[in-house]
């Protein structure tokens, strides 16, 4: 699967950079074309794998290259004001070779969180046939209410696209794919977390994106380390998981043919299983020579023994099953149970002799049993390396304590903001205080 990748904001740019670094290492990439967009100049300068001609600084006139300070309304409006420049950069991408767009961003900051819906809306209006996927990073709970509020608004806007509470944002009746029209490309408004979130994924009539792969900064960071320390690891995990999943089925010269190919259609169908997804990733280093000698001793065989092969294959099968379970647990760090997703894709990468077919099949069956849906896809990715990796994509997340918490945190932030507004209104006696809307959150 080949994508045009857009990293927006600080996190988005760094994740894009990490993708490009990893892709250089494995000499393969799902990123056909890359673009980093930011309002902060230093963020862009810090990217070492993104080329200078792939960097776009926006809003210099208003933000002076200093970012938008976690104000995602400003992030949205600056992106809108610069949409033509973004458009020109997107036009440089070889669109006919792309299977879709992938926007990389944090959801809690200002530039990426506000700019992503604007860019998604623009892509929909210009290149309607190509799907838009987002890798969106949820802020840590430790980062407080404002980031949670930003994330909930950005998510809500991406899932709903237009707010039923605001007639000026209603779907265009003349358009078949309402909400995905050029007409709306100047719409900078972000939907609030209290605005009819009711089962947004299922009922959304006007989503701006085809799928959001959510990454939870909390799920991957350890209590004893700072978030900044965890970012590197998190970014690397995202890059590895998504690259492996997207690149596995790409035919390349000299590439080993998988026994079971995961192709673009498998990935798209898995992502079509819902609007929200999550990924998991696990690695196991293959035994060093010393360990192998030890194992040989335990087995009491030499390496040409036939039983040895069986033993190796049993070991390979077990290794894969353990890795898939581990990958499930990392993915479920974001969510709660496998019952809360509707579809999945399992990919196992490693040297051919350890890609045990039965192990992959049994892992798929194991996930399938729990999801209780027929659609768990899977495949292998043969490549020479001293380790085995499992990448997991779980889609159609329909129940999530983490998201409920995020929306609750966001609602509290909304209330705080309104309380401040009320005080200011009373002080100046300019306007009546607004009535706080009833808050109901459902995922
Ligand atoms: N995983 C990950 N998260 C990051 C990284 N950098 C920042 N974040 C998270 O992103 C959120 C902040 O968003 P940023 O991407 O820094 O914000 P921005 O889009 O650049 O917007 P402004 O700085 O407000 O202009 C917080 O939740 C951070 O924890 C990163 O490299 N990796
Ligand atoms: Mg920033």
PDB file of C-alpha atoms and ligand atoms in Angstrom, residues 10 38 40 43, ligand 2:
ATOM      1  CA  UNK A  10       5.550  18.737  16.190  1.00  0.00           C
ATOM      2  CA  UNK A  38       4.101  23.160  10.817  1.00  0.00           C
ATOM      3  CA  UNK A  40       6.828  26.153  14.307  1.00  0.00           C
ATOM      4  CA  UNK A  43      10.214  21.751  14.785  1.00  0.00           C
TER       5      UNK A  43
HETATM    6 MG1  LIG B   2       4.532  22.483  18.814  1.00  0.00          MG
END
